[in-house]
Amino acid sequence: MTTLPVLEDLPPLAGKRVLVRCDFNAPIRTTADGTRVIEDDFRLVESVPTLSWLVENGATVVVCTHLGRPNGAVDPGLSVAPIEERLRELVPGVEIMENLRFDAGEESNDEAFVDRIVDGFDFYVNDGFAVSHRAHASVVGPPKRLPSVAGRVLAHEVEVLSGLMTEPARPFVAVVGGAKVADKLGIVRSLSSKVDTLIVGGGMAFTFLAAQGHAVGASLLDPSSIDACAALLAGPAHIVLPSDCVALGPDKVTVASFGLEIPDGYAALDIGPESAARFASIIASAKTVLWNGPMGVFEDARFAKGTETVARAIADGPGFSVVGGGDSVSAINHLGLQSQIDYMSTGGGASLEFLENGDLPGLAALRDSPFREALG
Ligand code: ADP
Ligand code: MG
């Protein structure tokens, strides 16, 4: 993969208009009096170096983003107004376009919509790593119309994730969890050939355990993924699964611990203490750790211990640590461990797809831009 063009490759920007695609799809809460308040401005704060650099170099900067799922229709409840307000505090002078997904042309990658959003601009910057796995109009369209480069967020994330896949310090341990086993099988497969140890916890572990013939009770199970899990377990990869769990009873009140056989009606919602300690000790000896997906239903304090133990092991460990996925990142933030993590990926699905395929449509669009030659 050839390298991405970056901000420094842009020609002088004085008097130029630059369109910047960010992913400012921040969680927003509506207060009792109807005010919409940003709950987590991490993605806005993260974009400051890119936006400030452009402003300091004399450009007029207009940001565009999607927010929520308006499905191609104008929805005042999903306007970017709260984002605009916070953005102006962070980088004075920057403008923002209204929610891209108010127009169906964004998600359908409509050419006429691309023409509309690039109208009046001289350059395009993609700084929305987290949407770069989507072939949406604002992600893949502008590089066909304008000289285009990667912003700092995008370039940095690609650098970190590429480094993991090409030259990780070993042992390289990946910890995957969360709820979506079918969605994550591709990444699990791809990681299994690159890591020294692959730890599988969280809800997805039970499809693996079922593939080994264990009784999983009422735990999360994806029957359509059992064969794929069995194939991975039979392969050369070193895959580590939980050996105990904390489960919620059929009365939805009783919480009980079990080993590998979970009784009917019980749903395992966290890994048990033995598993957590075992995972932590593997993590402690890793030189590189990648974590995606919590070890349990950590939103509920009764099932948060496994995730906390793993998160602390990653934070305390000497290895280079990368945490990706919205819920995993929020678990780290909730525990106040963010300063002990080397890289927190905002990418979610995009990070996983990049780790799986080594490329994304938004990156290819920048590399294949017909204006590439015009850049430095
Ligand atoms: P991330 O956002 O970090 O990629 P996911 O979205 O894949 O992670 O998974 C997070 C969700 O998985 C959380 O809402 C959590 O409650 C759920 N989860 C974790 N373990 C279990 C489990 N054992 N059973 C059911 N849900 C689980
Ligand atoms: Mg999630």
Coordinates of C-alpha atoms and ligand atoms in Angstrom, one line a residue:
M1 CA 0.0 0.0 0.0
T2 CA 1.5 3.3 -1.1
T3 CA 1.6 6.0 1.5
L4 CA -1.3 8.5 1.9
P5 CA -0.9 12.1 1.0
V6 CA -1.0 14.3 4.1
L7 CA -1.6 17.9 5.1
E8 CA 2.0 18.9 4.4
D9 CA 1.6 17.8 0.8
L10 CA -1.1 20.6 0.2
P11 CA 0.0 23.7 -1.7
P12 CA -0.1 27.1 0.1
L13 CA -3.5 27.5 1.6
A14 CA -3.8 31.3 2.0
G15 CA -7.2 32.3 0.7
K16 CA -8.2 28.7 -0.2
R17 CA -11.3 26.9 0.9
V18 CA -10.8 23.5 2.4
L19 CA -13.6 20.9 3.0
V20 CA -12.8 18.5 5.9
R21 CA -14.7 15.3 6.5
C22 CA -14.7 14.5 10.2
D23 CA -16.6 11.9 12.1
F24 CA -18.3 14.0 14.7
N25 CA -21.0 11.5 15.4
A26 CA -20.8 12.2 19.1
P27 CA -23.3 10.9 21.6
I28 CA -25.8 13.6 22.4
R29 CA -28.3 13.8 25.3
T30 CA -31.4 15.9 25.4
T31 CA -31.9 17.6 28.8
A32 CA -35.3 18.1 30.5
D33 CA -35.6 21.6 28.9
G34 CA -35.0 20.2 25.4
T35 CA -31.4 21.3 25.1
R36 CA -29.1 18.9 23.2
V37 CA -25.8 18.4 25.0
I38 CA -22.7 16.5 23.7
E39 CA -21.9 13.7 26.2
D40 CA -18.4 13.0 24.9
D41 CA -16.5 15.4 22.7
F42 CA -13.5 13.1 22.2
R43 CA -13.8 13.1 18.5
L44 CA -14.0 16.9 18.3
V45 CA -11.0 17.4 20.5
E46 CA -9.1 14.9 18.5
S47 CA -9.7 16.8 15.3
V48 CA -8.2 20.1 16.7
P49 CA -4.6 19.6 15.4
T50 CA -5.9 19.1 11.8
L51 CA -8.3 22.0 11.9
S52 CA -6.0 24.4 13.6
W53 CA -3.2 23.6 11.2
L54 CA -5.4 24.4 8.3
V55 CA -6.6 27.7 9.9
E56 CA -3.1 28.7 10.9
N57 CA -2.0 28.2 7.3
G58 CA -4.6 30.7 6.1
A59 CA -7.4 28.4 4.8
T60 CA -11.1 28.9 5.3
V61 CA -12.2 25.6 6.8
V62 CA -15.6 24.0 6.5
V63 CA -16.2 20.7 8.3
C64 CA -18.7 18.1 7.3
T65 CA -20.0 15.2 9.3
H66 CA -22.9 12.9 9.7
L67 CA -24.8 12.6 13.0
G68 CA -27.0 9.7 13.9
R69 CA -29.3 8.0 11.4
P70 CA -31.7 10.5 9.8
N71 CA -32.0 8.1 6.8
G72 CA -31.9 10.7 4.1
A73 CA -34.5 13.1 5.6
V74 CA -34.1 16.4 7.5
D75 CA -34.6 15.8 11.2
P76 CA -34.1 18.9 13.4
G77 CA -33.4 16.6 16.3
L78 CA -30.3 15.5 14.5
S79 CA -29.0 18.9 13.4
V80 CA -25.3 19.5 14.0
A81 CA -26.0 22.6 16.1
P82 CA -24.6 21.2 19.4
I83 CA -21.5 20.0 17.5
E84 CA -21.1 23.5 15.9
E85 CA -21.2 25.2 19.2
R86 CA -18.5 23.0 20.8
L87 CA -16.4 23.1 17.6
R88 CA -16.4 26.9 17.6
E89 CA -15.0 26.9 21.2
L90 CA -12.3 24.5 20.2
V91 CA -11.3 26.1 16.9
P92 CA -12.6 29.6 16.4
G93 CA -13.5 30.4 12.8
V94 CA -14.3 26.9 11.6
E95 CA -17.7 26.4 9.9
I96 CA -19.7 23.3 9.7
M97 CA -22.2 21.9 7.1
E98 CA -25.5 20.5 8.2
N99 CA -25.8 16.8 8.8
L100 CA -24.7 15.0 5.6
R101 CA -27.2 12.2 6.1
F102 CA -30.1 14.6 5.8
D103 CA -29.6 13.9 2.1
A104 CA -30.0 10.3 0.9
G105 CA -27.2 11.0 -1.6
E106 CA -24.6 10.7 1.2
E107 CA -25.2 7.1 1.9
S108 CA -26.0 6.1 -1.7
N109 CA -22.8 7.9 -2.8
D110 CA -24.7 9.9 -5.3
E111 CA -22.5 11.9 -7.8
A112 CA -24.8 14.9 -7.8
F113 CA -24.6 15.1 -4.0
V114 CA -20.8 14.9 -4.2
D115 CA -20.8 17.8 -6.7
R116 CA -22.9 19.8 -4.3
I117 CA -20.7 19.3 -1.2
V118 CA -17.4 20.1 -3.0
D119 CA -18.9 23.2 -4.7
G120 CA -16.7 26.2 -4.0
F121 CA -13.8 24.3 -2.4
D122 CA -10.2 24.1 -3.5
F123 CA -9.1 21.1 -1.4
Y124 CA -10.5 18.2 0.6
V125 CA -9.1 16.6 3.8
N126 CA -10.4 13.3 5.0
D127 CA -10.0 13.2 8.8
G128 CA -12.8 10.8 9.5
F129 CA -11.1 7.5 10.0
A130 CA -14.1 6.0 11.6
V131 CA -16.3 6.5 8.5
S132 CA -13.5 5.6 6.0
H133 CA -14.8 2.0 5.7
R134 CA -18.0 3.4 4.1
A135 CA -18.1 4.2 0.4
H136 CA -20.3 7.2 1.2
A137 CA -20.4 10.4 -1.0
S138 CA -18.4 12.6 1.4
V139 CA -15.8 9.9 2.0
V140 CA -15.0 8.6 -1.5
G141 CA -16.4 11.4 -3.7
P142 CA -14.3 14.5 -3.1
P143 CA -11.0 12.9 -4.0
K144 CA -12.3 12.5 -7.6
R145 CA -13.1 16.2 -7.7
L146 CA -10.4 18.0 -5.7
P147 CA -6.7 17.6 -4.6
S148 CA -7.2 15.6 -1.4
V149 CA -5.2 14.5 1.6
A150 CA -5.5 12.6 4.9
G151 CA -5.8 14.7 8.1
R152 CA -3.9 13.9 11.3
V153 CA -6.5 11.7 12.9
L154 CA -6.7 9.5 9.8
A155 CA -3.0 9.4 9.1
H156 CA -2.1 8.6 12.7
E157 CA -4.7 5.8 13.0
V158 CA -3.5 4.2 9.8
E159 CA 0.1 4.4 11.0
V160 CA -0.6 2.7 14.3
L161 CA -2.8 0.0 12.9
S162 CA -0.4 -0.7 10.0
G163 CA 2.4 -1.0 12.5
L164 CA 0.4 -3.6 14.5
M165 CA -0.1 -5.7 11.5
T166 CA 3.3 -5.5 9.9
E167 CA 5.9 -5.3 12.7
P168 CA 4.4 -5.8 16.2
A169 CA 6.8 -6.2 19.1
R170 CA 6.2 -9.8 20.3
P171 CA 4.6 -11.5 22.0
F172 CA 1.6 -9.9 20.4
V173 CA -1.6 -10.6 22.2
A174 CA -5.1 -9.7 21.0
V175 CA -8.1 -9.6 23.3
V176 CA -11.5 -9.7 21.6
G177 CA -14.9 -9.6 23.2
G178 CA -18.2 -7.9 22.9
A179 CA -21.5 -9.1 21.6
K180 CA -21.2 -9.4 17.8
V181 CA -19.5 -12.7 17.0
A182 CA -20.6 -12.8 13.4
D183 CA -19.4 -9.2 12.8
K184 CA -16.1 -9.9 14.4
L185 CA -15.3 -13.4 12.9
G186 CA -13.4 -11.8 10.0
I187 CA -11.1 -9.9 12.3
V188 CA -10.7 -12.8 14.7
R189 CA -9.6 -14.9 11.7
S190 CA -7.2 -12.3 10.4
L191 CA -5.7 -11.6 13.9
S192 CA -5.4 -15.3 14.6
S193 CA -2.7 -15.6 12.0
K194 CA -0.8 -12.5 13.2
V195 CA -0.8 -12.7 17.0
D196 CA 1.0 -15.0 19.3
T197 CA -2.1 -15.4 21.5
L198 CA -5.7 -14.6 20.8
I199 CA -7.9 -14.2 23.9
V200 CA -11.6 -14.4 23.3
G201 CA -14.0 -13.2 26.0
G202 CA -17.3 -11.4 26.3
G203 CA -20.5 -12.6 24.7
M204 CA -18.6 -13.9 21.6
A205 CA -16.7 -16.5 23.7
F206 CA -19.9 -18.6 24.1
T207 CA -20.2 -19.5 20.5
F208 CA -16.5 -20.7 20.7
L209 CA -17.3 -22.7 23.8
A210 CA -20.4 -24.1 22.2
A211 CA -18.2 -25.2 19.3
Q212 CA -16.1 -27.1 21.8
G213 CA -19.3 -28.9 22.9
H214 CA -19.8 -27.0 26.2
A215 CA -23.3 -26.2 27.5
V216 CA -23.8 -22.4 27.3
G217 CA -27.3 -22.1 28.9
A218 CA -29.0 -18.9 27.9
S219 CA -25.8 -17.1 27.1
L220 CA -25.3 -15.2 23.8
L221 CA -24.9 -17.8 21.0
D222 CA -24.7 -17.4 17.3
P223 CA -25.5 -20.8 15.9
S224 CA -24.6 -19.7 12.3
S225 CA -21.0 -19.0 13.5
I226 CA -20.4 -22.3 15.3
D227 CA -18.7 -24.0 12.4
A228 CA -16.4 -21.1 11.7
C229 CA -15.5 -21.0 15.4
A230 CA -14.7 -24.7 15.4
A231 CA -12.5 -24.2 12.3
L232 CA -10.6 -21.5 14.0
L233 CA -10.1 -23.6 17.2
A234 CA -8.9 -26.5 15.0
G235 CA -6.4 -24.3 13.3
P236 CA -2.8 -23.4 14.2
A237 CA -3.7 -20.2 16.2
H238 CA -3.2 -20.1 20.0
I239 CA -6.7 -19.2 21.1
V240 CA -7.5 -18.8 24.8
L241 CA -11.1 -19.0 26.0
P242 CA -12.7 -18.4 29.4
S243 CA -12.9 -21.2 31.9
D244 CA -15.4 -19.7 34.2
C245 CA -18.2 -17.2 34.2
V246 CA -20.6 -15.1 36.2
A247 CA -24.2 -15.7 35.0
L248 CA -27.7 -14.2 35.5
G249 CA -30.4 -16.7 36.5
P250 CA -33.8 -17.2 34.8
D251 CA -35.4 -15.1 37.4
K252 CA -33.2 -12.2 36.2
V253 CA -32.1 -11.6 39.8
T254 CA -29.9 -14.5 40.9
V255 CA -26.2 -14.1 40.0
A256 CA -24.1 -17.3 40.1
S257 CA -20.7 -18.4 39.1
F258 CA -20.1 -21.5 36.9
G259 CA -17.2 -23.3 35.3
L260 CA -17.4 -24.4 31.7
E261 CA -20.9 -25.9 31.8
I262 CA -23.7 -23.4 32.2
P263 CA -27.1 -24.6 33.4
D264 CA -30.2 -24.1 31.3
G265 CA -31.7 -20.7 31.8
Y266 CA -28.5 -19.0 33.0
A267 CA -26.9 -16.4 30.8
A268 CA -23.2 -15.8 31.3
L269 CA -22.7 -12.1 31.3
D270 CA -19.1 -11.9 32.5
I271 CA -16.0 -14.0 32.5
G272 CA -15.2 -15.4 36.0
P273 CA -12.3 -14.5 38.3
E274 CA -10.1 -17.5 37.2
S275 CA -10.4 -16.5 33.5
A276 CA -9.8 -12.8 34.3
A277 CA -6.6 -13.7 36.2
R278 CA -5.4 -16.0 33.5
F279 CA -6.1 -13.4 30.8
A280 CA -4.4 -10.7 32.9
S281 CA -1.2 -12.8 33.2
I282 CA -1.0 -13.4 29.5
I283 CA -1.5 -9.7 28.9
A284 CA 1.2 -8.8 31.5
S285 CA 3.8 -10.6 29.5
A286 CA 2.8 -9.2 26.1
K287 CA 4.9 -6.6 24.2
T288 CA 2.0 -5.6 22.1
V289 CA -1.7 -5.8 23.1
L290 CA -4.7 -5.0 21.0
W291 CA -8.1 -5.0 22.8
N292 CA -11.5 -4.8 21.1
G293 CA -14.7 -5.7 22.9
P294 CA -15.5 -5.9 26.6
M295 CA -15.3 -9.1 28.6
G296 CA -18.9 -8.9 29.9
V297 CA -21.9 -6.7 30.2
F298 CA -19.7 -4.1 31.9
E299 CA -22.5 -1.5 31.9
D300 CA -24.0 -3.4 34.8
A301 CA -21.6 -3.4 37.9
R302 CA -22.4 -7.0 38.6
F303 CA -20.8 -8.0 35.3
A304 CA -18.0 -5.4 35.0
K305 CA -15.2 -7.2 36.9
G306 CA -13.8 -9.2 34.0
T307 CA -13.6 -6.1 31.8
E308 CA -12.1 -4.1 34.6
T309 CA -9.4 -6.7 35.3
V310 CA -8.5 -7.0 31.7
A311 CA -8.5 -3.2 31.2
R312 CA -6.2 -2.7 34.2
A313 CA -3.8 -5.4 33.0
I314 CA -3.6 -3.7 29.6
A315 CA -3.1 -0.3 31.2
D316 CA -0.5 -1.6 33.7
G317 CA 1.4 -3.8 31.3
P318 CA 4.6 -2.8 29.7
G319 CA 3.6 -3.6 26.2
F320 CA 2.4 -1.1 23.5
S321 CA -1.3 -1.0 24.0
V322 CA -4.0 -0.3 21.4
V323 CA -7.7 -0.2 22.4
G324 CA -10.4 0.0 19.7
G325 CA -14.2 -0.1 19.7
G326 CA -16.7 2.3 21.1
D327 CA -17.6 0.2 24.2
S328 CA -14.0 -0.8 25.0
V329 CA -12.8 2.8 24.7
S330 CA -15.7 3.9 27.0
A331 CA -14.7 1.2 29.5
I332 CA -11.2 2.6 29.6
N333 CA -12.4 6.1 30.0
H334 CA -14.9 5.1 32.7
L335 CA -12.0 3.5 34.7
G336 CA -9.8 6.6 34.2
L337 CA -7.1 4.5 32.5
Q338 CA -6.9 6.5 29.2
S339 CA -3.5 8.0 29.9
Q340 CA -2.0 4.5 30.4
I341 CA -3.1 3.3 26.9
D342 CA -0.7 4.1 24.0
Y343 CA -3.4 4.5 21.4
M344 CA -7.2 4.6 21.7
S345 CA -8.8 4.0 18.3
T346 CA -11.9 6.0 17.5
G347 CA -12.5 3.8 14.5
G348 CA -14.8 1.0 15.7
G349 CA -15.9 -0.8 12.5
A350 CA -13.3 1.0 10.5
S351 CA -10.4 -0.2 12.7
L352 CA -11.7 -3.7 12.5
E353 CA -12.1 -3.6 8.7
F354 CA -8.6 -2.1 8.3
L355 CA -7.1 -4.8 10.5
E356 CA -8.9 -7.4 8.5
N357 CA -8.2 -6.1 5.0
G358 CA -5.3 -3.7 5.3
D359 CA -7.2 -1.0 3.5
L360 CA -10.5 1.0 3.4
P361 CA -12.5 2.7 0.7
G362 CA -11.8 6.2 2.0
L363 CA -8.0 5.5 2.0
A364 CA -8.1 4.0 -1.5
A365 CA -10.0 7.1 -2.7
L366 CA -7.2 9.4 -1.4
R367 CA -4.4 7.2 -3.0
D368 CA -6.3 6.8 -6.3
S369 CA -7.2 10.5 -6.6
P370 CA -6.5 11.9 -10.1
F371 CA -5.2 15.0 -8.4
R372 CA -2.5 13.1 -6.6
E373 CA 0.2 14.4 -8.9
A374 CA -0.8 18.0 -8.2
L375 CA 0.2 17.5 -4.5
G376 CA 3.7 17.8 -3.0
Ligands
ADP1 P1 -16.9 -2.5 21.1 O1 -17.9 -1.4 21.0 O2 -15.8 -2.3 22.0 O3 -16.4 -2.9 19.7 P2 -19.1 -4.4 21.0 O4 -20.0 -3.4 20.6 O5 -18.7 -5.5 20.1 O6 -17.7 -3.8 21.6 O7 -19.7 -5.1 22.3 C1 -20.1 -4.4 23.5 C2 -21.3 -5.0 24.1 O8 -21.1 -6.3 24.3 C3 -21.6 -4.3 25.4 O9 -22.8 -3.6 25.3 C4 -21.7 -5.5 26.4 O10 -22.7 -5.4 27.3 C5 -21.9 -6.7 25.4 N1 -21.4 -7.9 26.0 C6 -20.2 -8.2 26.5 N2 -20.2 -9.4 27.0 C7 -21.5 -9.9 26.9 C8 -22.1 -11.2 27.3 N3 -21.4 -12.1 27.9 N4 -23.4 -11.3 27.0 C9 -24.1 -10.4 26.4 N5 -23.5 -9.2 26.0 C10 -22.3 -9.0 26.3
MG2 MG -20.0 -1.3 20.5

